[in-house]
Amino acid sequence: MSALLARLLPNTAPWRDSRDFRLTWTSGTVTMLGSIFTMTAIPLQIAHLTSSPLAVGAVGAVELVPAVLFGLYGGVLADRADRRTVALVTEVALAALSALLLANALLGTPAVWPLYAAAGVAAALQGIQQPSLDAMIPRLVPHEQLVAAGALLSLRGSIATVAAPAAAGLLIAGAGVPAAFLVDLATFLVSIALLARVRPVPSERDAESPQLGEFVEGARYAARRPDLVGTYLADLAATVFALPTALFPFLAQELDAVWALGLLYSSAAVGSLLAAATGGWTERVHRHGRLVLLSVALVGAATATAAVAPGLWAVLLCLTVAGAAHWIGDTFRSAIWNQSIPDELRGRAAGLEMLIGSAGPALGDLRAGGLAARQGILAALRTGGLLCLGSAAVLPAAFPALWRYDQRAHGREPSPAESTP
């Protein structure tokens, strides 16, 4: 039994061996915990002030354009500037944004437009920050520990999204929305202090002023690799079609369980946490592409089943399974990206990955909110799941290179020239 448990538990070697990975991991955990308080508070405020599913879903549309524009620049910046510095400066700016949200919430009647403005500005700042954070990781841990590092980063996100939504719901119910923004601000201050202790991670390229046109080089590299393109489309299929968070305030009403809103938000994270806590097996899998594609199928099936599940607890179980499947897909996508993309392109590749990661949920919220407004909450949930499942059937045939991907062929980073099929 102890041997089996050891094989299932995640490998903590990156956390033990690398001081800077440990600081970055902890900083990100603290930031995520606080940010989820804000992510819970904003849709609740909009739902309360507008009573419109479409208005809640529109938050994703507001985030999309800044995420695209600034994510492009953030990827280029990560290949030119010190990645730690970029992460630290944007973290300070995000803390200031939380302070402004707190000020708006303390008004007698909070205005709606600052909520959308804050969502857009936060998306822009995260677009600049995330490529640098992602591109730092292969510089902080050895190549052979990248899968383990990716699993630990996923575990971090799972811990935050399990603990924070329910806590945020209870805090908002007891102390009001301003308390959620205050918690977010406090966690940013802690995160800033931790990031400041990370050693610089300078670019290996000449320190010229970054030009947005340089992103094209990274995009061309990705386009020459159908296995990478397949991972991006798999991510989009799972998030555009089967990540229905915009529906949760209204799904809770549909289920006559408004008290369970926090559980709906955290259910997918519970699945992710369970998968991450038993994710030691991921280091023994070599066909990473197959796990990416199979995870999309499982996400779609679980989401579609949630639409016909008999009652709250069955819905929560389906969403938990979907969360576990999302974790599997995220872990193996991250492994493919980190193992096979050269460092001189990693910032721009991370920018592209961040764009996909931002665009998917944003488009998914808009799709789910618009469809729910026309056909109802459960129809939007069911249709999204079936579309995701259908995508999982098409992707292996469209991108056989992803289905065949074997991490044993990527013991070292290929050059851009070597990446051409």
Short mmCIF file of C-alpha atoms in Angstrom, two decimals:
data_model
loop_
_atom_site.label_atom_id
_atom_site.label_comp_id
_atom_site.label_asym_id
_atom_site.label_seq_id
_atom_site.Cartn_x
_atom_site.Cartn_y
_atom_site.Cartn_z
CA MET A 1 0.00 0.00 0.00
CA SER A 2 2.81 2.41 0.88
CA ALA A 3 4.49 1.69 -2.47
CA LEU A 4 1.25 2.41 -4.33
CA LEU A 5 0.75 5.63 -2.37
CA ALA A 6 4.29 6.73 -3.19
CA ARG A 7 3.61 6.18 -6.90
CA LEU A 8 0.43 8.27 -6.75
CA LEU A 9 1.63 11.20 -4.65
CA PRO A 10 3.05 14.14 -6.64
CA ASN A 11 6.81 14.52 -6.88
CA THR A 12 7.85 17.50 -4.73
CA ALA A 13 11.49 17.57 -5.87
CA PRO A 14 11.16 20.94 -7.70
CA TRP A 15 9.69 22.51 -4.56
CA ARG A 16 12.43 21.05 -2.35
CA ASP A 17 15.39 21.66 -4.64
CA SER A 18 14.74 25.14 -6.03
CA ARG A 19 14.40 28.12 -3.67
CA ASP A 20 13.14 30.37 -6.46
CA PHE A 21 10.56 27.84 -7.65
CA ARG A 22 9.38 27.55 -4.05
CA LEU A 23 9.02 31.33 -3.73
CA THR A 24 7.28 31.63 -7.09
CA TRP A 25 4.94 28.75 -6.29
CA THR A 26 4.00 30.26 -2.92
CA SER A 27 3.56 33.75 -4.36
CA GLY A 28 1.25 32.40 -7.03
CA THR A 29 -0.76 30.44 -4.48
CA VAL A 30 -1.34 33.52 -2.34
CA THR A 31 -2.27 35.63 -5.37
CA MET A 32 -4.72 33.02 -6.64
CA LEU A 33 -6.42 32.75 -3.26
CA GLY A 34 -7.06 36.48 -3.17
CA SER A 35 -7.96 36.85 -6.83
CA ILE A 36 -10.67 34.22 -6.55
CA PHE A 37 -12.36 36.37 -3.91
CA THR A 38 -12.56 39.13 -6.52
CA MET A 39 -13.58 36.73 -9.28
CA THR A 40 -16.45 35.57 -7.07
CA ALA A 41 -17.48 39.08 -6.03
CA ILE A 42 -17.60 40.72 -9.48
CA PRO A 43 -20.17 38.38 -11.13
CA LEU A 44 -22.24 38.42 -7.96
CA GLN A 45 -22.29 42.23 -8.02
CA ILE A 46 -23.21 42.31 -11.70
CA ALA A 47 -25.92 39.66 -11.26
CA HIS A 48 -27.35 41.62 -8.31
CA LEU A 49 -27.26 44.97 -10.12
CA THR A 50 -28.51 43.77 -13.54
CA SER A 51 -30.32 40.42 -13.04
CA SER A 52 -28.99 39.42 -16.48
CA PRO A 53 -27.09 36.25 -17.42
CA LEU A 54 -25.85 38.01 -20.55
CA ALA A 55 -24.45 40.87 -18.48
CA VAL A 56 -22.48 38.39 -16.39
CA GLY A 57 -21.26 36.54 -19.46
CA ALA A 58 -20.22 39.85 -21.06
CA VAL A 59 -17.41 40.13 -18.51
CA GLY A 60 -15.57 37.54 -20.58
CA ALA A 61 -15.99 39.61 -23.74
CA VAL A 62 -14.61 42.69 -21.97
CA GLU A 63 -11.54 40.69 -20.93
CA LEU A 64 -10.87 39.20 -24.34
CA VAL A 65 -9.48 42.14 -26.34
CA PRO A 66 -7.06 43.38 -23.63
CA ALA A 67 -5.91 39.80 -23.04
CA VAL A 68 -5.15 39.36 -26.75
CA LEU A 69 -3.40 42.70 -27.29
CA PHE A 70 -1.36 42.76 -24.12
CA GLY A 71 -0.71 39.02 -24.16
CA LEU A 72 1.01 39.47 -27.52
CA TYR A 73 3.22 42.18 -26.08
CA GLY A 74 3.75 40.26 -22.84
CA GLY A 75 5.14 37.30 -24.76
CA VAL A 76 7.63 39.49 -26.62
CA LEU A 77 8.57 41.29 -23.40
CA ALA A 78 9.28 37.97 -21.66
CA ASP A 79 11.93 37.19 -24.29
CA ARG A 80 13.57 40.62 -23.91
CA ALA A 81 13.28 41.74 -20.29
CA ASP A 82 14.01 40.27 -16.87
CA ARG A 83 11.07 37.94 -16.33
CA ARG A 84 11.06 38.35 -12.54
CA THR A 85 10.89 42.15 -12.89
CA VAL A 86 7.97 42.00 -15.31
CA ALA A 87 6.06 39.71 -12.93
CA LEU A 88 6.79 41.95 -9.94
CA VAL A 89 5.81 45.27 -11.56
CA THR A 90 2.52 43.89 -12.89
CA GLU A 91 1.76 42.37 -9.49
CA VAL A 92 2.03 45.84 -7.95
CA ALA A 93 -0.33 47.23 -10.61
CA LEU A 94 -2.86 44.46 -9.94
CA ALA A 95 -2.76 45.32 -6.22
CA ALA A 96 -3.61 48.94 -7.07
CA LEU A 97 -6.53 47.73 -9.17
CA SER A 98 -7.89 45.75 -6.20
CA ALA A 99 -7.73 48.91 -4.11
CA LEU A 100 -9.87 50.72 -6.69
CA LEU A 101 -12.44 47.90 -6.70
CA LEU A 102 -12.60 48.15 -2.93
CA ALA A 103 -13.27 51.90 -3.16
CA ASN A 104 -16.12 51.32 -5.65
CA ALA A 105 -17.65 48.60 -3.47
CA LEU A 106 -17.71 50.95 -0.48
CA LEU A 107 -20.02 53.35 -2.32
CA GLY A 108 -23.66 53.30 -1.29
CA THR A 109 -24.64 51.91 -4.69
CA PRO A 110 -21.63 50.50 -6.56
CA ALA A 111 -21.41 51.50 -10.21
CA VAL A 112 -21.48 48.69 -12.78
CA TRP A 113 -19.02 50.15 -15.28
CA PRO A 114 -16.00 50.02 -12.93
CA LEU A 115 -16.51 46.27 -12.64
CA TYR A 116 -16.18 45.84 -16.40
CA ALA A 117 -13.30 48.33 -16.52
CA ALA A 118 -11.48 46.45 -13.77
CA ALA A 119 -11.99 43.15 -15.58
CA GLY A 120 -10.49 44.63 -18.77
CA VAL A 121 -7.50 46.26 -17.06
CA ALA A 122 -6.80 43.11 -15.02
CA ALA A 123 -6.86 41.06 -18.23
CA ALA A 124 -4.33 43.46 -19.78
CA LEU A 125 -2.01 43.27 -16.77
CA GLN A 126 -2.25 39.49 -16.61
CA GLY A 127 -1.57 39.37 -20.33
CA ILE A 128 1.70 41.16 -19.72
CA GLN A 129 2.56 39.14 -16.62
CA GLN A 130 1.65 35.55 -17.40
CA PRO A 131 4.12 34.86 -20.24
CA SER A 132 7.00 35.93 -17.99
CA LEU A 133 5.76 33.74 -15.13
CA ASP A 134 5.34 30.75 -17.44
CA ALA A 135 8.67 31.27 -19.18
CA MET A 136 10.48 31.46 -15.83
CA ILE A 137 9.70 27.89 -14.82
CA PRO A 138 12.10 26.02 -17.16
CA ARG A 139 14.86 28.34 -15.88
CA LEU A 140 14.08 27.54 -12.22
CA VAL A 141 13.99 23.72 -12.36
CA PRO A 142 16.00 21.08 -14.28
CA HIS A 143 14.57 19.65 -17.51
CA GLU A 144 13.89 16.25 -15.92
CA GLN A 145 11.70 17.90 -13.26
CA LEU A 146 9.46 19.88 -15.64
CA VAL A 147 6.54 17.42 -15.55
CA ALA A 148 6.69 17.39 -11.74
CA ALA A 149 6.89 21.20 -11.67
CA GLY A 150 3.86 21.45 -13.95
CA ALA A 151 1.91 19.09 -11.71
CA LEU A 152 2.82 21.15 -8.64
CA LEU A 153 1.72 24.35 -10.38
CA SER A 154 -1.60 22.70 -11.22
CA LEU A 155 -1.88 21.52 -7.64
CA ARG A 156 -1.36 25.11 -6.52
CA GLY A 157 -4.25 26.29 -8.65
CA SER A 158 -6.44 23.46 -7.41
CA ILE A 159 -5.76 24.27 -3.77
CA ALA A 160 -6.64 27.92 -4.35
CA THR A 161 -9.80 27.25 -6.29
CA VAL A 162 -11.05 24.68 -3.80
CA ALA A 163 -10.50 26.80 -0.72
CA ALA A 164 -11.24 30.30 -1.97
CA PRO A 165 -14.70 30.21 -3.67
CA ALA A 166 -16.52 28.71 -0.70
CA ALA A 167 -14.65 31.02 1.69
CA ALA A 168 -15.42 33.99 -0.55
CA GLY A 169 -19.11 33.10 -0.63
CA LEU A 170 -19.26 32.87 3.15
CA LEU A 171 -17.31 36.12 3.60
CA ILE A 172 -19.50 38.03 1.13
CA ALA A 173 -22.66 36.68 2.77
CA GLY A 174 -21.44 37.72 6.21
CA ALA A 175 -19.42 40.88 5.61
CA GLY A 176 -20.34 42.06 2.13
CA VAL A 177 -18.52 42.45 -1.17
CA PRO A 178 -15.98 45.04 0.10
CA ALA A 179 -14.49 42.40 2.40
CA ALA A 180 -13.69 40.19 -0.62
CA PHE A 181 -11.78 43.00 -2.33
CA LEU A 182 -9.94 43.76 0.92
CA VAL A 183 -8.76 40.15 1.14
CA ASP A 184 -7.56 40.31 -2.47
CA LEU A 185 -5.56 43.46 -1.75
CA ALA A 186 -3.93 41.92 1.33
CA THR A 187 -2.88 38.79 -0.57
CA PHE A 188 -1.31 40.88 -3.32
CA LEU A 189 0.87 42.59 -0.74
CA VAL A 190 2.10 39.21 0.53
CA SER A 191 2.72 37.98 -3.01
CA ILE A 192 4.73 41.08 -3.88
CA ALA A 193 6.98 40.52 -0.86
CA LEU A 194 7.65 36.92 -1.96
CA LEU A 195 8.31 37.75 -5.62
CA ALA A 196 10.76 40.44 -4.58
CA ARG A 197 12.96 37.70 -3.06
CA VAL A 198 13.20 35.71 -6.32
CA ARG A 199 16.53 36.12 -8.08
CA PRO A 200 16.46 37.95 -11.44
CA VAL A 201 15.68 35.85 -14.51
CA PRO A 202 17.17 37.94 -17.32
CA SER A 203 16.53 37.22 -20.97
CA GLU A 204 19.22 35.37 -22.87
CA ARG A 205 18.61 37.64 -25.86
CA ASP A 206 19.99 41.14 -26.40
CA ALA A 207 18.18 43.68 -24.22
CA GLU A 208 16.63 45.64 -27.08
CA SER A 209 13.28 47.36 -26.87
CA PRO A 210 10.69 44.66 -27.55
CA GLN A 211 8.74 44.99 -30.77
CA LEU A 212 5.26 43.54 -31.14
CA GLY A 213 6.19 42.24 -34.59
CA GLU A 214 8.58 39.78 -32.95
CA PHE A 215 5.54 37.81 -31.84
CA VAL A 216 5.15 36.67 -35.44
CA GLU A 217 8.34 34.62 -35.12
CA GLY A 218 6.88 32.71 -32.18
CA ALA A 219 3.55 32.23 -33.96
CA ARG A 220 5.32 30.89 -37.06
CA TYR A 221 7.26 28.45 -34.92
CA ALA A 222 4.04 27.17 -33.33
CA ALA A 223 2.31 26.96 -36.73
CA ARG A 224 5.09 24.69 -38.03
CA ARG A 225 4.35 22.25 -35.23
CA PRO A 226 0.94 20.61 -35.60
CA ASP A 227 1.34 18.96 -32.20
CA LEU A 228 1.45 22.42 -30.57
CA VAL A 229 -1.48 23.67 -32.66
CA GLY A 230 -3.43 20.62 -31.52
CA THR A 231 -2.80 21.44 -27.85
CA TYR A 232 -4.11 24.98 -28.39
CA LEU A 233 -7.28 23.75 -30.07
CA ALA A 234 -7.80 21.10 -27.39
CA ASP A 235 -7.59 23.81 -24.74
CA LEU A 236 -10.09 25.95 -26.64
CA ALA A 237 -12.51 23.05 -27.03
CA ALA A 238 -12.49 22.37 -23.30
CA THR A 239 -12.84 26.00 -22.21
CA VAL A 240 -15.08 27.55 -24.87
CA PHE A 241 -17.60 24.70 -24.75
CA ALA A 242 -17.29 23.16 -21.29
CA LEU A 243 -16.26 25.75 -18.70
CA PRO A 244 -19.67 27.14 -17.68
CA THR A 245 -18.69 29.38 -14.74
CA ALA A 246 -20.81 32.30 -16.04
CA LEU A 247 -23.88 30.09 -15.54
CA PHE A 248 -23.24 29.24 -11.90
CA PRO A 249 -25.16 32.13 -10.25
CA PHE A 250 -28.19 31.17 -12.32
CA LEU A 251 -27.63 27.41 -12.14
CA ALA A 252 -27.81 27.71 -8.35
CA GLN A 253 -31.22 29.35 -8.73
CA GLU A 254 -32.32 26.71 -11.26
CA LEU A 255 -31.43 24.01 -8.72
CA ASP A 256 -33.16 25.94 -5.92
CA ALA A 257 -29.84 26.01 -4.06
CA VAL A 258 -28.57 29.58 -3.98
CA TRP A 259 -26.70 28.65 -0.81
CA ALA A 260 -24.57 26.25 -2.87
CA LEU A 261 -23.10 28.84 -5.25
CA GLY A 262 -19.68 28.52 -3.62
CA LEU A 263 -19.85 24.74 -4.04
CA LEU A 264 -20.57 25.13 -7.76
CA TYR A 265 -17.57 27.42 -8.16
CA SER A 266 -15.27 25.09 -6.22
CA SER A 267 -16.49 21.72 -7.53
CA ALA A 268 -14.21 21.67 -10.57
CA ALA A 269 -11.32 22.69 -8.34
CA VAL A 270 -12.09 19.79 -6.01
CA GLY A 271 -11.73 17.47 -8.98
CA SER A 272 -8.48 19.15 -9.96
CA LEU A 273 -7.17 18.86 -6.42
CA LEU A 274 -8.03 15.16 -6.21
CA ALA A 275 -6.34 14.55 -9.55
CA ALA A 276 -3.28 16.59 -8.56
CA ALA A 277 -2.97 14.91 -5.15
CA THR A 278 -2.81 11.52 -6.86
CA GLY A 279 -0.87 12.73 -9.92
CA GLY A 280 2.39 10.91 -9.33
CA TRP A 281 1.47 8.63 -12.24
CA THR A 282 1.87 11.49 -14.72
CA GLU A 283 5.67 11.17 -14.67
CA ARG A 284 5.40 7.61 -15.98
CA VAL A 285 3.29 8.56 -19.01
CA HIS A 286 5.17 9.18 -22.25
CA ARG A 287 2.33 9.72 -24.75
CA HIS A 288 1.37 13.14 -23.49
CA GLY A 289 -0.70 14.08 -26.54
CA ARG A 290 -3.09 11.19 -26.05
CA LEU A 291 -3.83 12.27 -22.49
CA VAL A 292 -4.51 15.83 -23.70
CA LEU A 293 -7.08 14.56 -26.20
CA LEU A 294 -8.69 12.03 -23.87
CA SER A 295 -9.07 14.72 -21.22
CA VAL A 296 -11.13 16.84 -23.66
CA ALA A 297 -13.49 13.92 -24.22
CA LEU A 298 -13.94 13.41 -20.48
CA VAL A 299 -14.56 17.13 -19.88
CA GLY A 300 -17.27 17.17 -22.54
CA ALA A 301 -18.98 14.00 -21.33
CA ALA A 302 -19.03 15.17 -17.71
CA THR A 303 -20.37 18.63 -18.60
CA ALA A 304 -23.14 17.25 -20.81
CA THR A 305 -24.12 14.78 -18.07
CA ALA A 306 -24.35 17.63 -15.54
CA ALA A 307 -27.20 19.13 -17.59
CA VAL A 308 -29.35 16.02 -17.07
CA ALA A 309 -28.09 15.06 -13.61
CA PRO A 310 -30.86 14.53 -11.01
CA GLY A 311 -30.26 17.22 -8.41
CA LEU A 312 -27.54 19.37 -6.92
CA TRP A 313 -25.20 16.67 -5.65
CA ALA A 314 -25.19 14.81 -8.96
CA VAL A 315 -24.41 18.08 -10.75
CA LEU A 316 -21.55 18.72 -8.33
CA LEU A 317 -20.18 15.23 -8.97
CA CYS A 318 -20.20 15.79 -12.74
CA LEU A 319 -18.45 19.14 -12.37
CA THR A 320 -15.88 17.51 -10.10
CA VAL A 321 -15.12 14.89 -12.75
CA ALA A 322 -14.82 17.65 -15.35
CA GLY A 323 -12.37 19.48 -13.08
CA ALA A 324 -10.20 16.38 -12.76
CA ALA A 325 -10.18 16.01 -16.54
CA HIS A 326 -9.24 19.67 -16.99
CA TRP A 327 -6.29 19.10 -14.64
CA ILE A 328 -5.07 16.14 -16.68
CA GLY A 329 -5.25 18.13 -19.90
CA ASP A 330 -3.54 21.19 -18.41
CA THR A 331 -0.73 19.10 -16.92
CA PHE A 332 0.18 17.33 -20.14
CA ARG A 333 -0.24 20.45 -22.31
CA SER A 334 2.15 22.26 -19.99
CA ALA A 335 4.62 19.38 -20.19
CA ILE A 336 4.56 19.43 -24.00
CA TRP A 337 5.14 23.19 -24.09
CA ASN A 338 7.93 23.23 -21.49
CA GLN A 339 9.79 20.20 -22.83
CA SER A 340 9.86 21.07 -26.51
CA ILE A 341 9.97 24.86 -26.96
CA PRO A 342 13.43 26.53 -26.98
CA ASP A 343 14.14 29.21 -24.37
CA GLU A 344 14.65 32.01 -26.90
CA LEU A 345 11.04 31.53 -28.06
CA ARG A 346 9.52 30.51 -24.77
CA GLY A 347 8.21 33.95 -23.79
CA ARG A 348 6.39 34.43 -27.07
CA ALA A 349 5.12 30.86 -26.97
CA ALA A 350 3.91 31.49 -23.42
CA GLY A 351 2.18 34.61 -24.70
CA LEU A 352 0.36 32.55 -27.30
CA GLU A 353 -0.55 29.95 -24.69
CA MET A 354 -1.82 32.70 -22.39
CA LEU A 355 -3.94 34.14 -25.19
CA ILE A 356 -5.53 30.75 -25.77
CA GLY A 357 -6.01 30.30 -22.03
CA SER A 358 -7.65 33.72 -21.71
CA ALA A 359 -9.69 33.63 -24.91
CA GLY A 360 -11.23 30.22 -24.19
CA PRO A 361 -12.92 31.07 -20.86
CA ALA A 362 -13.87 34.56 -22.11
CA LEU A 363 -15.53 33.20 -25.25
CA GLY A 364 -17.01 30.38 -23.18
CA ASP A 365 -18.64 32.81 -20.76
CA LEU A 366 -20.07 34.80 -23.66
CA ARG A 367 -21.29 31.66 -25.43
CA ALA A 368 -22.84 30.22 -22.29
CA GLY A 369 -24.45 33.50 -21.22
CA GLY A 370 -25.90 34.22 -24.67
CA LEU A 371 -27.23 30.70 -25.17
CA ALA A 372 -28.68 30.61 -21.65
CA ALA A 373 -30.50 33.89 -22.29
CA ARG A 374 -32.18 32.34 -25.35
CA GLN A 375 -32.64 28.66 -24.47
CA GLY A 376 -32.17 28.34 -20.72
CA ILE A 377 -29.40 27.41 -18.32
CA LEU A 378 -29.51 23.62 -18.71
CA ALA A 379 -29.64 23.82 -22.52
CA ALA A 380 -26.50 25.97 -22.53
CA LEU A 381 -24.77 23.47 -20.25
CA ARG A 382 -25.80 20.43 -22.31
CA THR A 383 -24.95 21.96 -25.70
CA GLY A 384 -21.50 23.01 -24.53
CA GLY A 385 -20.69 19.54 -23.25
CA LEU A 386 -21.78 17.87 -26.48
CA LEU A 387 -19.77 20.30 -28.60
CA CYS A 388 -16.70 19.59 -26.48
CA LEU A 389 -17.21 15.85 -26.83
CA GLY A 390 -17.57 16.21 -30.59
CA SER A 391 -14.34 18.20 -30.74
CA ALA A 392 -12.54 15.38 -28.94
CA ALA A 393 -13.64 13.01 -31.71
CA VAL A 394 -12.34 15.29 -34.48
CA LEU A 395 -8.99 16.47 -33.07
CA PRO A 396 -7.04 13.14 -33.21
CA ALA A 397 -7.77 12.80 -36.92
CA ALA A 398 -7.05 16.46 -37.64
CA PHE A 399 -3.79 16.49 -35.64
CA PRO A 400 -2.23 13.02 -35.66
CA ALA A 401 1.11 14.55 -34.58
CA LEU A 402 -0.45 15.35 -31.22
CA TRP A 403 -1.84 11.84 -30.87
CA ARG A 404 1.65 10.44 -31.62
CA TYR A 405 3.56 12.89 -29.38
CA ASP A 406 6.09 11.06 -27.18
CA GLN A 407 8.01 13.00 -24.55
CA ARG A 408 10.97 10.62 -24.87
CA ALA A 409 11.77 12.33 -28.18
CA HIS A 410 12.25 15.66 -26.39
CA GLY A 411 15.13 15.14 -24.02
CA ARG A 412 16.60 18.42 -25.16
CA GLU A 413 15.15 21.62 -26.61
CA PRO A 414 14.95 21.65 -30.41
CA SER A 415 15.94 24.69 -32.41
CA PRO A 416 13.29 26.38 -34.59
CA ALA A 417 14.85 24.79 -37.66
CA GLU A 418 14.57 21.31 -36.13
CA SER A 419 10.89 21.83 -35.38
CA THR A 420 9.86 21.79 -39.04
CA PRO A 421 8.08 18.49 -39.79
#
